[in-house]
Amino acid sequence: MNIGEIARRAGVSRSTVSYALSGKRAVSEVTRQRIQAVIDELGYRPNATARALREGRNRTLGLVVPPARGRLNLMQLEFVASVMEAADRADLDVLLSSSGGDHDRSFERIVDGRRVDGVILMEIRLDDPRVRRLKALRLPFVTIGRTARPQGMCWIDVDYATLVGRCVNHLADLGHRHIALINRSTELVASGYGPAHRAREGFADAVARHGIGGMEFCCADDASAGETCVQEILRAHPEVTAVVTVNEAALPGVQRALEDAELNIPARFSIAGVAARFWAEQFRPQLTAADLPAVDMGATAVDFLVERIAEPDGPPRQHLFVPPISLRNSTGPAPAAH
């Protein structure tokens, strides 16, 4: 039960219910009693959000996203939408802010000006100065991803190392002896972007464990780069029969390059990876992949941040998502050597 339902049954606006709960503005006695009657009828108990509201907070969360010109990928867009939906259910507003390069001024404005009660920070680096800044300000925050030393922080993340390793295991079990990793861009890897580094580690560990050949290729987040990357793989390493990718935006180009090379999937070439379900199902044939749980991640991030705002000294919460590999049609036995 949420504030929206109380407002509907009481015949008032959501803001009126919020004012009645928080005491931030005067509400007529008649209206207050009507709202209270609905609350009593439904057995509603104000949660941590309502407690925070009584303390006179802004009722606003900051969501720090990559710069728009960098084009958010589908997983990121789904995550942003899920954060906004979860915040709305908690009767909170969301203030979007860009961070990265010249855009860190926007990040500074929302955190230094205390325009928000807490921050959800996306695209975490292993050594991230924004995390240090939020700690210094003692502003509640949750990170999407984790630094190299995340102890004492609230965070959620996807276990890229394990998932990439499982993709390699699957392909090795099918007999593939030469596998390439299509990672994120050179710039992201150089910046210490956590998912790219953990994908690299999981891949290296898995190919070493199976005693097979493995090579990594960095790829920008677009279809054209995906096409060029596969062309390079096939030219430099014609022995490769399978690819693992964590670069969903490159997938259309990956498919185009394999089609141009007349490498039928999965009879002559296999591909698996970590991607938003939309991209996995758009691939032809559908991609064997760990489907990123963006909606669950957004809701969990909001829950963790609301708890942190209400109880700043409470124990930090963390959650590592490890979605299963959905076996679709893009992987098959390694082709026989000619």
Short mmCIF file of C-alpha atoms in Angstrom, two decimals:
data_model
loop_
_atom_site.label_atom_id
_atom_site.label_comp_id
_atom_site.label_asym_id
_atom_site.label_seq_id
_atom_site.Cartn_x
_atom_site.Cartn_y
_atom_site.Cartn_z
CA MET A 1 0.00 0.00 0.00
CA ASN A 2 1.40 3.40 -0.95
CA ILE A 3 0.58 7.08 -0.65
CA GLY A 4 -1.01 7.15 -4.10
CA GLU A 5 -3.65 4.61 -3.06
CA ILE A 6 -4.37 6.50 0.17
CA ALA A 7 -4.81 9.71 -1.82
CA ARG A 8 -7.20 8.04 -4.26
CA ARG A 9 -9.40 6.60 -1.52
CA ALA A 10 -9.40 9.82 0.50
CA GLY A 11 -10.19 11.92 -2.56
CA VAL A 12 -7.15 14.17 -2.14
CA SER A 13 -3.86 14.70 -3.90
CA ARG A 14 -0.70 12.72 -3.16
CA SER A 15 0.97 15.90 -1.93
CA THR A 16 -1.85 16.47 0.57
CA VAL A 17 -1.28 12.99 1.99
CA SER A 18 2.45 13.71 2.18
CA TYR A 19 1.81 16.99 4.01
CA ALA A 20 -0.53 15.25 6.45
CA LEU A 21 2.12 12.62 7.18
CA SER A 22 5.11 14.94 7.36
CA GLY A 23 3.55 18.04 8.90
CA LYS A 24 5.52 20.21 6.46
CA ARG A 25 2.37 22.18 5.56
CA ALA A 26 -0.94 22.76 7.27
CA VAL A 27 -3.81 20.45 6.33
CA SER A 28 -7.38 21.14 7.47
CA GLU A 29 -8.59 19.04 10.36
CA VAL A 30 -11.43 17.58 8.28
CA THR A 31 -9.03 16.51 5.53
CA ARG A 32 -6.53 15.17 8.02
CA GLN A 33 -9.21 13.06 9.69
CA ARG A 34 -10.37 11.71 6.31
CA ILE A 35 -6.82 10.71 5.44
CA GLN A 36 -6.33 9.15 8.87
CA ALA A 37 -9.54 7.15 8.48
CA VAL A 38 -8.24 5.65 5.23
CA ILE A 39 -4.87 4.91 6.81
CA ASP A 40 -6.59 3.16 9.72
CA GLU A 41 -8.85 1.22 7.37
CA LEU A 42 -5.96 0.01 5.23
CA GLY A 43 -3.62 -0.64 8.14
CA TYR A 44 -0.99 1.60 6.53
CA ARG A 45 2.20 2.13 8.48
CA PRO A 46 4.53 4.90 7.28
CA ASN A 47 7.84 3.41 6.19
CA ALA A 48 11.35 4.77 6.40
CA THR A 49 10.50 7.33 3.75
CA ALA A 50 7.74 8.83 5.86
CA ARG A 51 10.04 8.97 8.87
CA ALA A 52 12.59 10.82 6.80
CA LEU A 53 9.92 13.23 5.57
CA ARG A 54 9.02 14.19 9.12
CA GLU A 55 12.61 15.26 9.60
CA GLY A 56 12.11 18.01 7.02
CA ARG A 57 14.08 16.54 4.11
CA ASN A 58 13.80 17.48 0.45
CA ARG A 59 11.91 14.34 -0.60
CA THR A 60 14.24 14.23 -3.61
CA LEU A 61 16.81 11.65 -4.71
CA GLY A 62 19.69 12.44 -7.05
CA LEU A 63 20.41 10.01 -9.89
CA VAL A 64 23.83 10.62 -11.44
CA VAL A 65 23.95 9.33 -15.02
CA PRO A 66 26.64 9.37 -17.74
CA PRO A 67 26.60 12.39 -20.09
CA ALA A 68 23.72 12.25 -22.57
CA ARG A 69 26.05 12.70 -25.54
CA GLY A 70 27.55 9.34 -24.62
CA ARG A 71 24.18 7.73 -25.39
CA LEU A 72 22.88 5.61 -22.54
CA ASN A 73 22.59 1.96 -23.49
CA LEU A 74 19.33 0.09 -23.10
CA MET A 75 20.25 -1.41 -19.75
CA GLN A 76 21.08 2.06 -18.40
CA LEU A 77 17.81 3.50 -19.74
CA GLU A 78 15.82 0.65 -18.16
CA PHE A 79 17.62 1.27 -14.89
CA VAL A 80 16.84 5.01 -14.95
CA ALA A 81 13.16 4.25 -15.64
CA SER A 82 13.00 1.70 -12.82
CA VAL A 83 14.58 4.14 -10.34
CA MET A 84 12.00 6.77 -11.24
CA GLU A 85 9.13 4.28 -10.88
CA ALA A 86 10.39 3.04 -7.52
CA ALA A 87 10.86 6.60 -6.27
CA ASP A 88 7.34 7.49 -7.38
CA ARG A 89 5.95 4.55 -5.41
CA ALA A 90 7.76 5.95 -2.36
CA ASP A 91 6.40 9.46 -3.09
CA LEU A 92 9.84 10.84 -3.84
CA ASP A 93 11.11 12.98 -6.71
CA VAL A 94 14.22 12.22 -8.77
CA LEU A 95 16.72 14.83 -9.92
CA LEU A 96 18.89 13.67 -12.84
CA SER A 97 22.46 14.89 -13.08
CA SER A 98 25.24 14.12 -15.57
CA SER A 99 28.72 13.19 -14.44
CA GLY A 100 31.82 12.58 -16.48
CA GLY A 101 34.35 14.90 -18.09
CA ASP A 102 33.09 18.48 -18.13
CA HIS A 103 29.80 17.39 -16.59
CA ASP A 104 31.13 16.98 -13.06
CA ARG A 105 29.98 20.54 -12.38
CA SER A 106 26.40 19.21 -12.45
CA PHE A 107 27.35 16.51 -9.93
CA GLU A 108 28.90 19.14 -7.65
CA ARG A 109 25.80 21.34 -7.82
CA ILE A 110 23.45 18.66 -6.58
CA VAL A 111 25.69 17.24 -3.85
CA ASP A 112 27.35 20.40 -2.54
CA GLY A 113 24.13 22.42 -2.59
CA ARG A 114 22.28 19.70 -0.65
CA ARG A 115 19.50 19.77 -3.23
CA VAL A 116 18.87 16.07 -2.65
CA ASP A 117 18.53 13.79 0.37
CA GLY A 118 20.73 11.11 -1.16
CA VAL A 119 22.36 10.01 -4.40
CA ILE A 120 22.32 6.94 -6.64
CA LEU A 121 25.59 6.94 -8.55
CA MET A 122 25.92 5.01 -11.84
CA GLU A 123 28.93 3.82 -13.83
CA ILE A 124 31.38 3.26 -10.99
CA ARG A 125 35.15 3.13 -11.50
CA LEU A 126 37.42 0.94 -9.40
CA ASP A 127 38.90 4.17 -8.01
CA ASP A 128 36.11 6.73 -8.20
CA PRO A 129 36.66 10.30 -6.94
CA ARG A 130 32.89 10.89 -6.80
CA VAL A 131 32.59 8.19 -4.16
CA ARG A 132 35.29 9.86 -2.09
CA ARG A 133 33.47 13.18 -2.47
CA LEU A 134 30.15 11.75 -1.24
CA LYS A 135 31.86 10.12 1.72
CA ALA A 136 33.51 13.41 2.66
CA LEU A 137 30.16 15.21 2.51
CA ARG A 138 28.47 12.43 4.54
CA LEU A 139 25.64 12.46 2.02
CA PRO A 140 23.75 9.13 1.83
CA PHE A 141 24.47 7.32 -1.43
CA VAL A 142 24.18 3.98 -3.22
CA THR A 143 26.46 2.98 -6.08
CA ILE A 144 25.51 0.94 -9.14
CA GLY A 145 28.69 -1.03 -9.35
CA ARG A 146 31.44 -1.07 -6.75
CA THR A 147 34.92 0.27 -6.28
CA ALA A 148 37.98 -1.90 -5.73
CA ARG A 149 37.44 -1.52 -1.97
CA PRO A 150 33.68 -1.27 -1.40
CA GLN A 151 33.64 -2.19 2.28
CA GLY A 152 31.34 0.02 4.33
CA MET A 153 29.43 1.26 1.25
CA CYS A 154 25.89 0.66 0.04
CA TRP A 155 26.01 -0.81 -3.45
CA ILE A 156 24.37 -3.10 -5.96
CA ASP A 157 26.21 -4.71 -8.83
CA VAL A 158 26.14 -7.45 -11.45
CA ASP A 159 28.70 -10.22 -11.02
CA TYR A 160 30.31 -9.80 -14.42
CA ALA A 161 33.30 -11.98 -13.55
CA THR A 162 31.12 -14.96 -12.69
CA LEU A 163 28.73 -14.47 -15.60
CA VAL A 164 31.47 -14.13 -18.22
CA GLY A 165 33.15 -17.18 -16.70
CA ARG A 166 29.92 -19.15 -17.03
CA CYS A 167 29.64 -18.13 -20.69
CA VAL A 168 33.17 -19.42 -21.29
CA ASN A 169 32.33 -22.63 -19.42
CA HIS A 170 29.29 -23.16 -21.65
CA LEU A 171 31.27 -22.61 -24.85
CA ALA A 172 34.16 -24.79 -23.68
CA ASP A 173 31.72 -27.58 -22.85
CA LEU A 174 30.50 -27.32 -26.45
CA GLY A 175 34.05 -27.94 -27.66
CA HIS A 176 35.20 -24.41 -28.52
CA ARG A 177 38.95 -24.08 -28.03
CA HIS A 178 39.51 -20.50 -29.19
CA ILE A 179 37.21 -17.82 -27.76
CA ALA A 180 37.32 -14.02 -27.95
CA LEU A 181 35.95 -11.50 -25.45
CA ILE A 182 34.32 -8.37 -26.88
CA ASN A 183 34.65 -5.95 -23.99
CA ARG A 184 33.68 -2.28 -23.63
CA SER A 185 35.63 0.62 -25.14
CA THR A 186 39.33 1.25 -24.68
CA GLU A 187 38.46 4.53 -22.93
CA LEU A 188 36.19 2.85 -20.38
CA VAL A 189 38.73 0.15 -19.63
CA ALA A 190 41.47 2.76 -19.22
CA SER A 191 39.26 4.74 -16.82
CA GLY A 192 38.96 1.75 -14.50
CA TYR A 193 35.31 1.02 -15.33
CA GLY A 194 34.37 -1.80 -12.96
CA PRO A 195 32.24 -4.08 -15.21
CA ALA A 196 34.84 -4.05 -17.99
CA HIS A 197 37.66 -5.00 -15.62
CA ARG A 198 35.65 -7.71 -13.89
CA ALA A 199 34.56 -9.13 -17.27
CA ARG A 200 38.24 -9.25 -18.26
CA GLU A 201 39.19 -11.02 -15.02
CA GLY A 202 36.38 -13.57 -15.31
CA PHE A 203 37.30 -14.31 -18.93
CA ALA A 204 41.02 -14.73 -18.22
CA ASP A 205 40.34 -17.04 -15.27
CA ALA A 206 37.90 -19.19 -17.23
CA VAL A 207 40.05 -19.70 -20.35
CA ALA A 208 43.05 -20.52 -18.16
CA ARG A 209 41.00 -23.02 -16.17
CA HIS A 210 39.91 -24.80 -19.36
CA GLY A 211 43.34 -24.57 -20.97
CA ILE A 212 41.95 -22.92 -24.11
CA GLY A 213 42.92 -19.92 -26.20
CA GLY A 214 41.41 -16.60 -25.23
CA MET A 215 41.91 -13.07 -26.54
CA GLU A 216 40.26 -9.78 -25.57
CA PHE A 217 39.12 -6.98 -27.87
CA CYS A 218 37.89 -3.58 -26.74
CA CYS A 219 34.93 -2.18 -28.63
CA ALA A 220 33.06 1.13 -28.57
CA ASP A 221 29.36 1.05 -27.68
CA ASP A 222 27.78 1.11 -31.13
CA ALA A 223 26.93 -1.20 -34.03
CA SER A 224 29.62 0.12 -36.36
CA ALA A 225 32.31 -0.59 -33.78
CA GLY A 226 30.88 -4.09 -33.26
CA GLU A 227 31.14 -4.82 -36.98
CA THR A 228 34.73 -3.57 -37.14
CA CYS A 229 35.65 -5.53 -34.01
CA VAL A 230 34.42 -8.85 -35.42
CA GLN A 231 36.20 -8.18 -38.71
CA GLU A 232 39.42 -7.66 -36.75
CA ILE A 233 38.88 -10.85 -34.73
CA LEU A 234 38.35 -12.93 -37.87
CA ARG A 235 41.35 -11.37 -39.63
CA ALA A 236 43.81 -11.64 -36.72
CA HIS A 237 42.52 -14.90 -35.24
CA PRO A 238 40.76 -17.05 -37.86
CA GLU A 239 40.90 -19.95 -35.42
CA VAL A 240 38.27 -18.28 -33.17
CA THR A 241 34.92 -20.09 -33.28
CA ALA A 242 33.08 -18.31 -30.46
CA VAL A 243 32.71 -14.93 -28.79
CA VAL A 244 31.63 -13.77 -25.34
CA THR A 245 30.44 -10.16 -25.18
CA VAL A 246 29.48 -7.65 -22.50
CA ASN A 247 28.86 -4.95 -25.11
CA GLU A 248 25.16 -5.11 -25.95
CA ALA A 249 25.16 -1.94 -28.06
CA ALA A 250 27.66 -3.55 -30.44
CA LEU A 251 25.50 -6.63 -31.07
CA PRO A 252 23.79 -5.48 -34.31
CA GLY A 253 27.20 -4.89 -35.87
CA VAL A 254 28.52 -8.19 -34.54
CA GLN A 255 25.65 -9.98 -36.26
CA ARG A 256 26.17 -8.05 -39.51
CA ALA A 257 29.88 -8.90 -39.63
CA LEU A 258 29.25 -12.62 -39.05
CA GLU A 259 26.59 -12.64 -41.77
CA ASP A 260 28.94 -10.87 -44.20
CA ALA A 261 31.60 -13.49 -43.42
CA GLU A 262 29.01 -16.23 -44.09
CA LEU A 263 29.53 -17.68 -40.64
CA ASN A 264 26.20 -19.26 -39.80
CA ILE A 265 25.17 -18.97 -36.13
CA PRO A 266 25.51 -21.39 -34.35
CA ALA A 267 26.61 -23.99 -36.93
CA ARG A 268 29.90 -22.24 -37.71
CA PHE A 269 30.17 -19.61 -34.97
CA SER A 270 28.76 -19.25 -31.46
CA ILE A 271 28.16 -16.16 -29.34
CA ALA A 272 27.09 -15.70 -25.73
CA GLY A 273 27.21 -12.81 -23.32
CA VAL A 274 25.71 -10.47 -20.75
CA ALA A 275 23.03 -8.12 -22.08
CA ALA A 276 19.62 -6.60 -21.54
CA ARG A 277 16.93 -9.09 -22.47
CA PHE A 278 15.71 -6.84 -25.30
CA TRP A 279 19.06 -7.07 -27.10
CA ALA A 280 19.30 -10.82 -26.50
CA GLU A 281 15.88 -11.41 -28.04
CA GLN A 282 16.54 -9.05 -30.98
CA PHE A 283 19.67 -10.95 -31.97
CA ARG A 284 19.18 -13.58 -34.68
CA PRO A 285 19.15 -16.31 -33.62
CA GLN A 286 18.30 -15.22 -30.09
CA LEU A 287 21.35 -14.73 -27.89
CA THR A 288 22.40 -17.12 -25.16
CA ALA A 289 22.96 -14.60 -22.38
CA ALA A 290 22.68 -13.57 -18.77
CA ASP A 291 19.78 -11.10 -18.91
CA LEU A 292 20.59 -7.97 -16.91
CA PRO A 293 17.89 -7.36 -14.23
CA ALA A 294 17.68 -3.58 -14.63
CA VAL A 295 14.20 -3.23 -13.11
CA ASP A 296 15.09 -5.18 -9.97
CA MET A 297 18.36 -3.26 -9.69
CA GLY A 298 16.61 0.11 -9.81
CA ALA A 299 14.04 -0.85 -7.19
CA THR A 300 16.72 -2.29 -4.90
CA ALA A 301 18.85 0.86 -5.24
CA VAL A 302 15.95 3.08 -4.18
CA ASP A 303 15.12 0.81 -1.24
CA PHE A 304 18.74 0.86 -0.05
CA LEU A 305 18.98 4.64 -0.39
CA VAL A 306 15.71 5.31 1.45
CA GLU A 307 16.97 3.14 4.32
CA ARG A 308 20.28 4.99 4.32
CA ILE A 309 18.56 8.38 4.42
CA ALA A 310 16.35 7.32 7.33
CA GLU A 311 19.21 5.64 9.23
CA PRO A 312 22.57 7.13 8.13
CA ASP A 313 24.50 5.14 10.71
CA GLY A 314 22.78 1.83 9.98
CA PRO A 315 24.71 -1.12 8.51
CA PRO A 316 25.48 -0.71 4.79
CA ARG A 317 23.50 -2.88 2.37
CA GLN A 318 24.94 -4.64 -0.66
CA HIS A 319 23.51 -6.95 -3.28
CA LEU A 320 25.36 -8.76 -6.07
CA PHE A 321 23.03 -9.85 -8.87
CA VAL A 322 23.93 -13.14 -10.59
CA PRO A 323 21.18 -13.80 -13.15
CA PRO A 324 21.12 -17.24 -14.78
CA ILE A 325 22.40 -17.81 -18.30
CA SER A 326 19.36 -18.15 -20.57
CA LEU A 327 20.23 -20.82 -23.13
CA ARG A 328 18.80 -19.62 -26.43
CA ASN A 329 19.91 -20.43 -29.99
CA SER A 330 23.19 -18.59 -30.58
CA THR A 331 25.49 -21.29 -29.22
CA GLY A 332 26.20 -24.76 -30.53
CA PRO A 333 28.98 -27.35 -30.81
CA ALA A 334 32.29 -26.14 -32.20
CA PRO A 335 32.54 -26.72 -35.94
CA ALA A 336 34.72 -29.60 -37.07
CA ALA A 337 38.24 -28.55 -38.00
CA HIS A 338 38.91 -28.58 -41.72
#
